[in-house]
Tab-separated table of C-alpha atoms in Angstrom:
chain	number	residue	atom	x	y	z
H	1292	MET	CA	-57.696	2.596	-154.360
H	1293	LYS	CA	-54.041	1.393	-152.634
H	1294	ARG	CA	-53.874	-2.371	-151.936
H	1295	SER	CA	-52.184	-2.547	-148.510
H	1296	GLN	CA	-48.331	-2.498	-148.453
H	1297	PRO	CA	-47.177	-5.065	-145.476
H	1298	TRP	CA	-42.989	-4.152	-147.053
H	1299	LEU	CA	-43.778	-0.853	-144.778
H	1300	VAL	CA	-43.222	-2.869	-141.768
H	1301	LEU	CA	-40.532	-4.176	-143.245
H	1302	THR	CA	-38.974	-1.615	-144.615
H	1303	VAL	CA	-39.491	0.543	-140.911
H	1304	LEU	CA	-37.019	-2.493	-139.361
H	1305	ALA	CA	-34.939	-2.934	-142.310
H	1306	CYS	CA	-34.042	1.838	-141.965
H	1307	LEU	CA	-34.170	0.776	-137.934
H	1308	ILE	CA	-30.959	-1.659	-138.727
H	1309	PHE	CA	-29.247	-0.632	-141.671
H	1310	PHE	CA	-29.796	3.544	-141.378
H	1311	PRO	CA	-28.538	3.678	-138.089
H	1312	SER	CA	-26.674	7.088	-138.806
H	1313	ALA	CA	-29.731	8.644	-139.982
H	1314	CYS	CA	-29.596	11.738	-137.964
H	1315	LYS	CA	-28.775	10.649	-134.260
H	1316	HIS	CA	-29.606	13.032	-132.084
H	1317	ARG	CA	-27.300	16.053	-132.139
H	1318	ASP	CA	-29.994	18.571	-130.532
H	1319	ARG	CA	-29.776	17.077	-127.369
H	1320	THR	CA	-33.071	19.069	-127.020
H	1321	SER	CA	-34.972	15.926	-128.866
H	1322	GLN	CA	-36.389	14.840	-124.918
H	1323	ALA	CA	-39.101	12.348	-126.436
H	1324	GLU	CA	-38.465	9.308	-127.913
H	1325	LEU	CA	-40.153	9.647	-131.144
H	1326	ASP	CA	-39.771	12.942	-131.921
H	1327	THR	CA	-36.242	12.783	-132.775
H	1328	PRO	CA	-34.742	13.328	-136.570
H	1329	ARG	CA	-33.529	9.918	-137.021
H	1330	HIS	CA	-37.226	8.611	-136.184
H	1331	HIS	CA	-38.970	11.311	-138.400
H	1332	VAL	CA	-36.126	10.449	-141.398
H	1333	ILE	CA	-37.107	6.839	-141.024
H	1334	ALA	CA	-40.914	7.382	-141.071
H	1335	GLY	CA	-40.265	9.883	-144.288
H	1336	ARG	CA	-38.489	7.410	-146.077
H	1337	VAL	CA	-41.780	4.795	-145.595
H	1338	PHE	CA	-44.501	7.726	-146.434
H	1339	LEU	CA	-42.107	8.486	-149.523
H	1340	GLN	CA	-41.890	4.779	-150.595
H	1341	SER	CA	-45.975	4.450	-150.394
H	1342	GLU	CA	-46.569	7.836	-152.675
H	1343	LYS	CA	-47.979	9.935	-149.170
H	1344	TYR	CA	-45.819	12.470	-150.474
H	1345	GLU	CA	-47.523	15.165	-147.483
H	1346	SER	CA	-46.767	13.561	-144.920
H	1347	ALA	CA	-43.473	12.812	-145.845
H	1348	LEU	CA	-42.583	16.621	-146.305
H	1349	ARG	CA	-43.812	16.892	-142.805
H	1350	GLU	CA	-41.830	14.200	-141.326
H	1351	PHE	CA	-38.121	15.470	-143.715
H	1352	GLN	CA	-38.819	18.902	-142.486
H	1353	ARG	CA	-39.556	18.124	-139.025
H	1354	ALA	CA	-36.160	15.986	-139.027
H	1355	ARG	CA	-34.785	19.337	-140.454
H	1356	GLU	CA	-36.624	21.799	-137.569
H	1357	LEU	CA	-35.081	19.262	-134.725
H	1358	ASP	CA	-31.651	19.093	-136.529
H	1359	PRO	CA	-30.953	21.613	-139.536
H	1360	LYS	CA	-27.421	19.327	-140.354
H	1361	CYS	CA	-29.969	16.538	-140.611
H	1362	ALA	CA	-28.587	15.058	-144.338
H	1363	PRO	CA	-30.889	12.794	-145.126
H	1364	ALA	CA	-33.673	15.325	-144.484
H	1365	TYR	CA	-32.513	17.654	-147.183
H	1366	ILE	CA	-32.265	14.527	-149.240
H	1367	GLY	CA	-35.765	13.864	-148.999
H	1368	LEU	CA	-36.662	17.393	-149.415
H	1369	GLY	CA	-34.982	17.438	-152.612
H	1370	ILE	CA	-36.702	14.633	-153.606
H	1371	LEU	CA	-39.714	15.498	-153.409
H	1372	ALA	CA	-38.992	19.032	-154.869
H	1373	SER	CA	-38.305	17.167	-157.691
H	1374	LEU	CA	-41.057	15.263	-157.782
H	1375	ASP	CA	-43.559	18.895	-157.747
H	1376	GLN	CA	-41.128	19.770	-160.618
H	1377	ASN	CA	-39.363	22.414	-158.171
H	1378	CYS	CA	-36.236	21.576	-159.751
H	1379	PRO	CA	-33.994	24.710	-158.303
H	1380	SER	CA	-35.054	23.947	-155.410
H	1381	GLY	CA	-34.170	19.894	-155.305
H	1382	LEU	CA	-30.877	20.741	-156.761
H	1383	ALA	CA	-29.964	22.970	-153.889
H	1384	LEU	CA	-31.527	20.946	-151.064
H	1385	MET	CA	-29.269	18.187	-152.525
H	1386	GLN	CA	-26.401	20.326	-152.624
H	1387	GLN	CA	-27.042	20.799	-149.059
H	1388	ALA	CA	-27.356	17.609	-147.932
H	1389	GLU	CA	-23.766	16.980	-149.947
H	1390	SER	CA	-22.238	19.658	-147.570
H	1391	LEU	CA	-23.659	17.850	-144.761
H	1392	ALA	CA	-22.771	14.277	-145.195
H	1393	HIS	CA	-20.687	12.925	-142.889
H	1394	ASN	CA	-20.343	9.283	-143.534
H	1395	ASP	CA	-20.091	7.023	-146.549
H	1396	ASP	CA	-23.174	5.936	-145.803
H	1397	GLU	CA	-24.623	9.598	-146.308
H	1398	ARG	CA	-22.940	10.232	-149.231
H	1399	VAL	CA	-24.148	7.752	-151.107
H	1400	GLN	CA	-27.599	8.111	-149.963
H	1401	VAL	CA	-26.860	11.847	-151.275
H	1402	LEU	CA	-25.659	10.494	-154.171
H	1403	ILE	CA	-28.747	8.536	-155.200
H	1404	GLY	CA	-30.800	11.136	-153.830
H	1405	PHE	CA	-29.031	12.934	-156.786
H	1406	ILE	CA	-29.642	10.791	-159.520
H	1407	ARG	CA	-33.521	10.554	-158.200
H	1408	VAL	CA	-33.499	14.353	-158.609
H	1409	TYR	CA	-31.594	14.777	-162.271
H	1410	SER	CA	-34.287	11.584	-162.981
H	1411	GLY	CA	-37.127	13.714	-161.586
H	1412	CYS	CA	-36.171	17.120	-163.583
H	1413	ARG	CA	-35.259	15.625	-166.679
H	1414	GLU	CA	-37.925	17.868	-168.468
H	1415	LYS	CA	-36.347	20.658	-167.431
H	1416	LEU	CA	-32.530	19.874	-167.556
H	1417	ASP	CA	-30.479	19.821	-170.565
H	1418	ALA	CA	-29.950	17.035	-172.733
H	1419	ASN	CA	-27.465	16.004	-170.667
H	1420	TRP	CA	-28.879	14.845	-167.637
H	1421	LEU	CA	-28.676	11.348	-168.743
H	1422	SER	CA	-24.469	11.781	-168.815
H	1423	LEU	CA	-24.987	13.110	-164.995
H	1424	VAL	CA	-26.984	10.210	-163.934
H	1425	GLU	CA	-24.328	8.169	-165.249
H	1426	LYS	CA	-21.120	9.780	-163.714
H	1427	THR	CA	-22.824	10.101	-160.311
H	1428	TYR	CA	-23.571	6.336	-160.455
H	1429	ARG	CA	-20.093	5.477	-161.326
H	1430	GLN	CA	-19.506	7.933	-158.022
H	1431	ALA	CA	-21.788	6.648	-155.868
H	1432	ARG	CA	-20.424	2.348	-156.533
H	1433	GLN	CA	-17.073	3.579	-155.956
H	1434	ILE	CA	-18.622	4.205	-152.004
H	1435	ASP	CA	-20.668	1.573	-152.652
H	1436	SER	CA	-20.926	-1.248	-155.518
H	1437	GLN	CA	-24.307	-3.417	-154.022
H	1438	ASN	CA	-26.667	-1.274	-152.702
H	1439	ALA	CA	-29.602	-1.690	-154.193
H	1440	ALA	CA	-31.366	1.528	-154.463
H	1441	LEU	CA	-28.378	2.585	-156.658
H	1442	TRP	CA	-29.297	0.058	-159.127
H	1443	TYR	CA	-32.606	0.578	-158.294
H	1444	TYR	CA	-32.959	4.342	-159.670
H	1445	THR	CA	-30.387	4.293	-161.981
H	1446	GLY	CA	-32.402	1.323	-163.893
H	1447	ALA	CA	-35.270	3.573	-164.010
H	1448	ALA	CA	-33.367	6.729	-165.354
H	1449	TYR	CA	-32.517	4.240	-168.226
H	1450	LYS	CA	-35.938	3.082	-168.266
H	1451	SER	CA	-37.208	6.554	-168.123
H	1452	VAL	CA	-35.482	7.419	-172.173
H	1453	SER	CA	-36.554	3.698	-173.102
H	1454	ASP	CA	-33.016	1.907	-172.691
H	1455	LEU	CA	-34.806	-0.689	-171.686
H	1456	ASP	CA	-31.253	-2.888	-172.512
H	1457	ARG	CA	-29.778	-1.562	-169.788
H	1458	ALA	CA	-32.354	-0.784	-167.483
H	1459	LYS	CA	-33.144	-4.167	-167.309
H	1460	ALA	CA	-29.753	-5.200	-165.875
H	1461	PHE	CA	-29.989	-2.762	-163.222
H	1462	PHE	CA	-33.680	-4.445	-162.402
H	1463	ASP	CA	-32.105	-8.025	-162.293
H	1464	ASP	CA	-29.305	-7.022	-159.899
H	1465	VAL	CA	-31.626	-5.589	-157.725
H	1466	ARG	CA	-33.998	-8.848	-157.902
H	1467	ASP	CA	-31.798	-11.030	-157.885
H	1468	TYR	CA	-29.254	-9.326	-155.363
H	1469	SER	CA	-31.702	-7.153	-152.748
H	1470	ASN	CA	-33.101	-7.983	-149.390
H	1471	ASP	CA	-35.027	-4.761	-149.731
H	1472	PRO	CA	-38.760	-6.115	-149.910
H	1473	PHE	CA	-39.879	-2.622	-151.015
H	1474	LEU	CA	-37.140	-2.392	-154.133
H	1475	ASN	CA	-37.527	-5.874	-154.949
H	1476	GLU	CA	-41.000	-5.258	-155.620
H	1477	LYS	CA	-40.474	-2.481	-157.760
H	1478	ALA	CA	-37.867	-4.088	-159.940
H	1479	LYS	CA	-40.271	-7.141	-160.487
H	1480	GLU	CA	-42.859	-4.582	-161.681
H	1481	ALA	CA	-40.634	-2.063	-163.906
H	1482	LEU	CA	-39.251	-6.072	-165.320
H	1483	ALA	CA	-42.677	-7.130	-166.198
H	1484	HIS	CA	-43.499	-3.431	-167.388
H	1485	ILE	CA	-40.800	-4.025	-170.086
H	1486	LYS	CA	-41.455	-7.209	-171.162
H	1487	GLU	CA	-45.075	-5.508	-171.667
H	1488	ILE	CA	-43.529	-2.953	-173.549
H	1489	ALA	CA	-41.489	-5.152	-175.793
H	1490	ALA	CA	-44.491	-6.710	-177.040
H	1491	ALA	CA	-46.042	-3.904	-177.443
H	1492	LYS	CA	-43.220	-3.060	-180.186
H	1493	PRO	CA	-43.171	0.759	-180.202
H	1494	ALA	CA	-41.901	1.917	-183.232
H	1495	THR	CA	-41.879	5.540	-182.896
H	1496	GLU	CA	-40.218	8.076	-181.199
H	1497	ALA	CA	-43.330	9.207	-180.097
H	1498	GLY	CA	-44.714	5.736	-179.339
H	1499	LYS	CA	-41.839	4.766	-177.155
H	1500	LYS	CA	-42.600	8.154	-174.952
H	1501	ILE	CA	-46.269	7.204	-174.481
H	1502	VAL	CA	-45.400	3.591	-174.025
H	1503	LEU	CA	-43.803	4.416	-170.468
H	1504	LYS	CA	-46.587	6.497	-168.786
H	1505	SER	CA	-49.146	5.493	-166.155
H	1506	PHE	CA	-51.900	7.248	-168.223
H	1507	ILE	CA	-52.240	9.200	-171.626
H	1508	THR	CA	-54.054	12.076	-172.756
H	1509	ARG	CA	-56.722	12.294	-175.909
H	1510	ALA	CA	-53.860	13.539	-177.866
H	1511	GLU	CA	-51.752	10.503	-176.873
H	1512	PHE	CA	-54.174	8.215	-177.339
H	1513	SER	CA	-54.713	10.182	-181.106
H	1514	CYS	CA	-51.032	9.952	-181.494
H	1515	LEU	CA	-50.881	6.326	-180.598
H	1516	LEU	CA	-53.749	5.648	-183.118
H	1517	ILE	CA	-52.104	7.440	-185.712
H	1518	GLN	CA	-48.235	6.729	-185.484
H	1519	GLU	CA	-48.650	3.165	-183.932
H	1520	GLY	CA	-51.566	1.699	-185.339
H	1521	LYS	CA	-51.588	2.646	-188.749
H	1522	ALA	CA	-55.461	3.765	-187.983
H	1523	ALA	CA	-55.583	6.683	-190.424
H	1524	SER	CA	-56.938	4.555	-193.238
H	1525	LEU	CA	-60.490	4.588	-191.128
H	1526	ALA	CA	-60.349	8.000	-191.731
H	1527	SER	CA	-59.257	7.565	-195.801
H	1528	GLY	CA	-56.245	9.785	-195.124
H	1529	ARG	CA	-58.426	12.465	-194.611
H	1530	ALA	CA	-57.442	15.064	-191.611
H	1531	ALA	CA	-61.286	16.681	-189.978
H	1532	ALA	CA	-60.873	20.661	-189.566
H	1533	LEU	CA	-58.927	20.902	-186.397
H	1534	PRO	CA	-61.030	21.938	-183.060
H	1535	ALA	CA	-59.628	25.495	-181.664
H	1536	ASP	CA	-58.066	23.823	-178.556
H	1537	VAL	CA	-55.918	21.284	-180.678
H	1538	LYS	CA	-54.531	24.157	-183.070
H	1539	GLY	CA	-50.385	24.225	-182.574
H	1540	HIS	CA	-50.525	21.144	-180.078
H	1541	PRO	CA	-47.694	18.464	-180.940
H	1542	TYR	CA	-50.147	15.985	-182.157
H	1543	ALA	CA	-52.374	17.701	-183.962
H	1544	ALA	CA	-51.579	16.068	-187.504
H	1545	GLU	CA	-53.384	12.938	-185.879
H	1546	ILE	CA	-55.712	14.508	-183.686
H	1547	GLY	CA	-57.293	15.415	-187.254
H	1548	LEU	CA	-57.057	12.048	-188.381
H	1549	ALA	CA	-58.182	10.811	-185.190
H	1550	ILE	CA	-61.800	12.793	-185.582
H	1551	ALA	CA	-61.489	11.832	-189.561
H	1552	MET	CA	-61.981	8.354	-188.665
H	1553	GLY	CA	-65.518	8.573	-187.615
H	1554	VAL	CA	-65.538	6.803	-184.442
H	1555	PRO	CA	-67.399	7.298	-181.385
H	1556	GLY	CA	-65.370	8.605	-178.654
H	1557	MET	CA	-62.967	10.474	-180.339
H	1558	GLU	CA	-65.341	13.505	-182.069
H	1559	VAL	CA	-65.515	16.830	-180.859
H	1560	ASP	CA	-67.890	17.807	-177.748
H	1561	GLU	CA	-70.944	19.546	-178.352
H	1562	LYS	CA	-68.893	22.871	-177.737
H	1563	GLY	CA	-66.421	22.228	-180.751
H	1564	ALA	CA	-63.640	21.447	-177.995
H	1565	PHE	CA	-61.599	17.811	-178.488
H	1566	ARG	CA	-60.139	18.469	-174.882
H	1567	PRO	CA	-56.221	17.319	-176.100
H	1568	GLU	CA	-55.216	16.776	-171.855
H	1569	ASP	CA	-57.750	15.130	-170.911
H	1570	LYS	CA	-56.849	11.241	-169.476
H	1571	VAL	CA	-58.529	8.477	-171.152
H	1572	THR	CA	-60.509	5.862	-168.852
H	1573	ARG	CA	-60.863	2.022	-170.004
H	1574	CYS	CA	-64.492	1.896	-170.385
H	1575	GLN	CA	-63.233	5.063	-172.719
H	1576	TYR	CA	-60.505	2.865	-174.584
H	1577	ALA	CA	-62.878	0.448	-174.795
H	1578	GLY	CA	-65.241	2.178	-176.591
H	1579	VAL	CA	-63.152	3.406	-179.749
H	1580	MET	CA	-61.569	0.111	-179.926
H	1581	ALA	CA	-64.649	-1.650	-179.618
H	1582	ALA	CA	-65.937	1.482	-182.439
H	1583	MET	CA	-62.805	0.560	-184.582
H	1584	LEU	CA	-63.027	-2.773	-184.534
H	1585	LYS	CA	-66.348	-2.888	-186.130
H	1586	LYS	CA	-65.784	-0.522	-188.310
H	1587	GLY	CA	-62.087	-2.439	-189.528
H	1588	LEU	CA	-63.995	-5.757	-189.836
H	1589	GLY	CA	-67.317	-4.586	-191.094
H	1590	GLU	CA	-69.500	-7.348	-191.252
H	1591	SER	CA	-67.158	-9.980	-191.943
H	1592	ARG	CA	-67.762	-11.305	-188.152
H	1593	ARG	CA	-69.776	-10.803	-185.157
H	1594	LEU	CA	-68.147	-9.563	-182.332
H	1595	SER	CA	-69.958	-9.914	-179.091
H	1596	PRO	CA	-73.308	-10.843	-178.297
H	1597	GLU	CA	-76.479	-8.652	-179.382
H	1598	THR	CA	-76.695	-8.179	-175.375
H	1599	VAL	CA	-74.659	-8.041	-172.256
H	1600	GLU	CA	-77.509	-9.185	-169.758
H	1601	THR	CA	-75.188	-9.484	-167.115
H	1602	SER	CA	-71.571	-8.060	-165.864
H	1603	PRO	CA	-69.012	-10.661	-165.553
H	1604	PHE	CA	-67.408	-8.086	-163.749
H	1605	SER	CA	-67.377	-7.000	-159.566
H	1606	ASP	CA	-66.557	-3.225	-160.132
H	1607	MET	CA	-69.239	-2.879	-163.014
H	1608	THR	CA	-73.045	-3.287	-162.705
H	1609	ASP	CA	-75.088	-5.009	-165.275
H	1610	ASP	CA	-76.815	-1.525	-166.814
H	1611	GLU	CA	-73.554	0.374	-167.089
H	1612	ASP	CA	-73.574	1.971	-170.759
H	1613	CYS	CA	-69.722	0.986	-171.399
H	1614	LEU	CA	-70.514	-2.508	-170.172
H	1615	GLU	CA	-70.848	-4.114	-174.197
H	1616	SER	CA	-67.305	-1.942	-175.159
H	1617	MET	CA	-65.843	-3.406	-172.479
H	1618	MET	CA	-66.584	-6.984	-173.327
H	1619	ILE	CA	-65.561	-6.608	-177.015
H	1620	ALA	CA	-62.594	-5.468	-175.940
H	1621	LEU	CA	-61.654	-7.713	-173.422
H	1622	GLN	CA	-63.058	-11.068	-176.148
H	1623	ASN	CA	-60.486	-9.299	-178.554
H	1624	GLY	CA	-57.200	-9.258	-176.710
H	1625	MET	CA	-57.661	-5.388	-177.311
H	1626	LEU	CA	-57.995	-4.971	-172.565
H	1627	GLU	CA	-56.923	-7.144	-170.260
H	1628	PRO	CA	-58.736	-7.186	-166.330
H	1629	MET	CA	-56.761	-5.254	-163.418
H	1630	ASP	CA	-57.491	-8.650	-161.097
H	1631	ARG	CA	-58.220	-11.394	-162.665
H	1632	ARG	CA	-58.917	-13.004	-159.223
H	1633	THR	CA	-61.109	-10.226	-157.832
H	1634	ARG	CA	-62.676	-9.837	-161.213
H	1635	THR	CA	-62.464	-6.456	-161.779
H	1636	ILE	CA	-61.752	-4.448	-164.773
H	1637	GLY	CA	-61.565	-0.987	-163.664
H	1638	PRO	CA	-63.782	1.228	-166.264
H	1639	GLN	CA	-62.847	4.240	-164.961
H	1640	GLN	CA	-59.244	3.613	-163.892
H	1641	PRO	CA	-57.051	5.432	-166.488
H	1642	ILE	CA	-55.624	3.441	-169.444
H	1643	SER	CA	-51.864	3.188	-169.447
H	1644	GLY	CA	-49.626	3.765	-172.897
H	1645	VAL	CA	-48.601	0.133	-172.723
H	1646	ASP	CA	-52.026	-1.078	-172.138
H	1647	ALA	CA	-53.069	0.531	-174.673
H	1648	LEU	CA	-50.520	0.270	-177.448
H	1649	LEU	CA	-50.599	-3.858	-176.344
H	1650	GLY	CA	-55.017	-3.528	-177.191
H	1651	ILE	CA	-53.546	-1.118	-180.901
H	1652	ARG	CA	-51.277	-4.176	-181.592
H	1653	ALA	CA	-54.382	-6.936	-180.952
H	1654	PHE	CA	-56.623	-4.579	-182.652
H	1655	GLU	CA	-54.421	-5.347	-185.890
H	1656	ARG	CA	-54.250	-8.519	-185.933
H	1657	GLN	CA	-57.740	-9.130	-185.654
H	1658	VAL	CA	-58.009	-6.529	-189.199
H	1659	ASN	CA	-55.398	-8.221	-190.330
H	1660	GLU	CA	-56.814	-12.285	-190.094
H	1661	SER	CA	-60.203	-11.139	-191.164
H	1662	GLN	CA	-58.438	-9.743	-194.548
H	1663	GLY	CA	-56.397	-12.565	-195.009
H	1664	ARG	CA	-53.067	-10.713	-194.265
């Protein structure tokens, strides 16, 4: 469940103050005070920021309906199209917005929109998408060099390709010089994530991509275990026979070695499937890591109390199956609480790429220490 976001009220006020040109009453048929293009654009931006995409879509569509020449409405629609991976539509909408922009404020907003669309569509654009971002950034900077949204979304583009030094420089500017509460919070979150990535130290190209993800699949987890965690030693270097749903997968080799580890949680199911695209929950992750630690350490030391009678977590009951695994993962640094203040551990929430790799690094340290390395 999403936490309350007090910055939304501040964002609405900021929009009213700083974006007075957003679709003025060009359509004189709009009579109701709240049924104006400008109002719907502002509401759409707020919904977009809070990731309420269906509501944002309705607002931007209504703004366009009231004023077919409303450039900010097309910007919002273009960004939403890119988030839905409808990239041709996203680019076409941004081009319409560009043709309708009538002042410098709207022109900068259009260019920022292009940066967001290029970033959202990076998997579908050719390899030069980042050069398009950089060119667009330079164009926008000539109009407004102090625009916090320009800094943030350019930084996000660099972060998406693991150019963390350049991303950090942009996020630092947002944090240090912006008065926008939403962008300030987003920049702080991005800087904290970059710090975690640096601690996780992804060493492979696959790891550098997976570590950026807010959730990982069973295939990506296998890749992290084998490529980054060198866990293939637990499989004695022998890959298992591949299930039918894994053959041809980009991480097929890693999955075969992960299955061969013989660790509960990485096996095939009763139908002989591995389900490589299933998301990994924090509970499932803890189960695998606890089993790996037991196997890696052998009988060298006790991992946790033999029984866990009382859950220390507010979101886990005493009789949940994965409670002991969660405790082992927590006690050995392979997992962190989601919120220490509320004592939540998030057993059914997806594990992020960076949290998974940080836990793998903690696993490596425990095994190395037990072997005197």
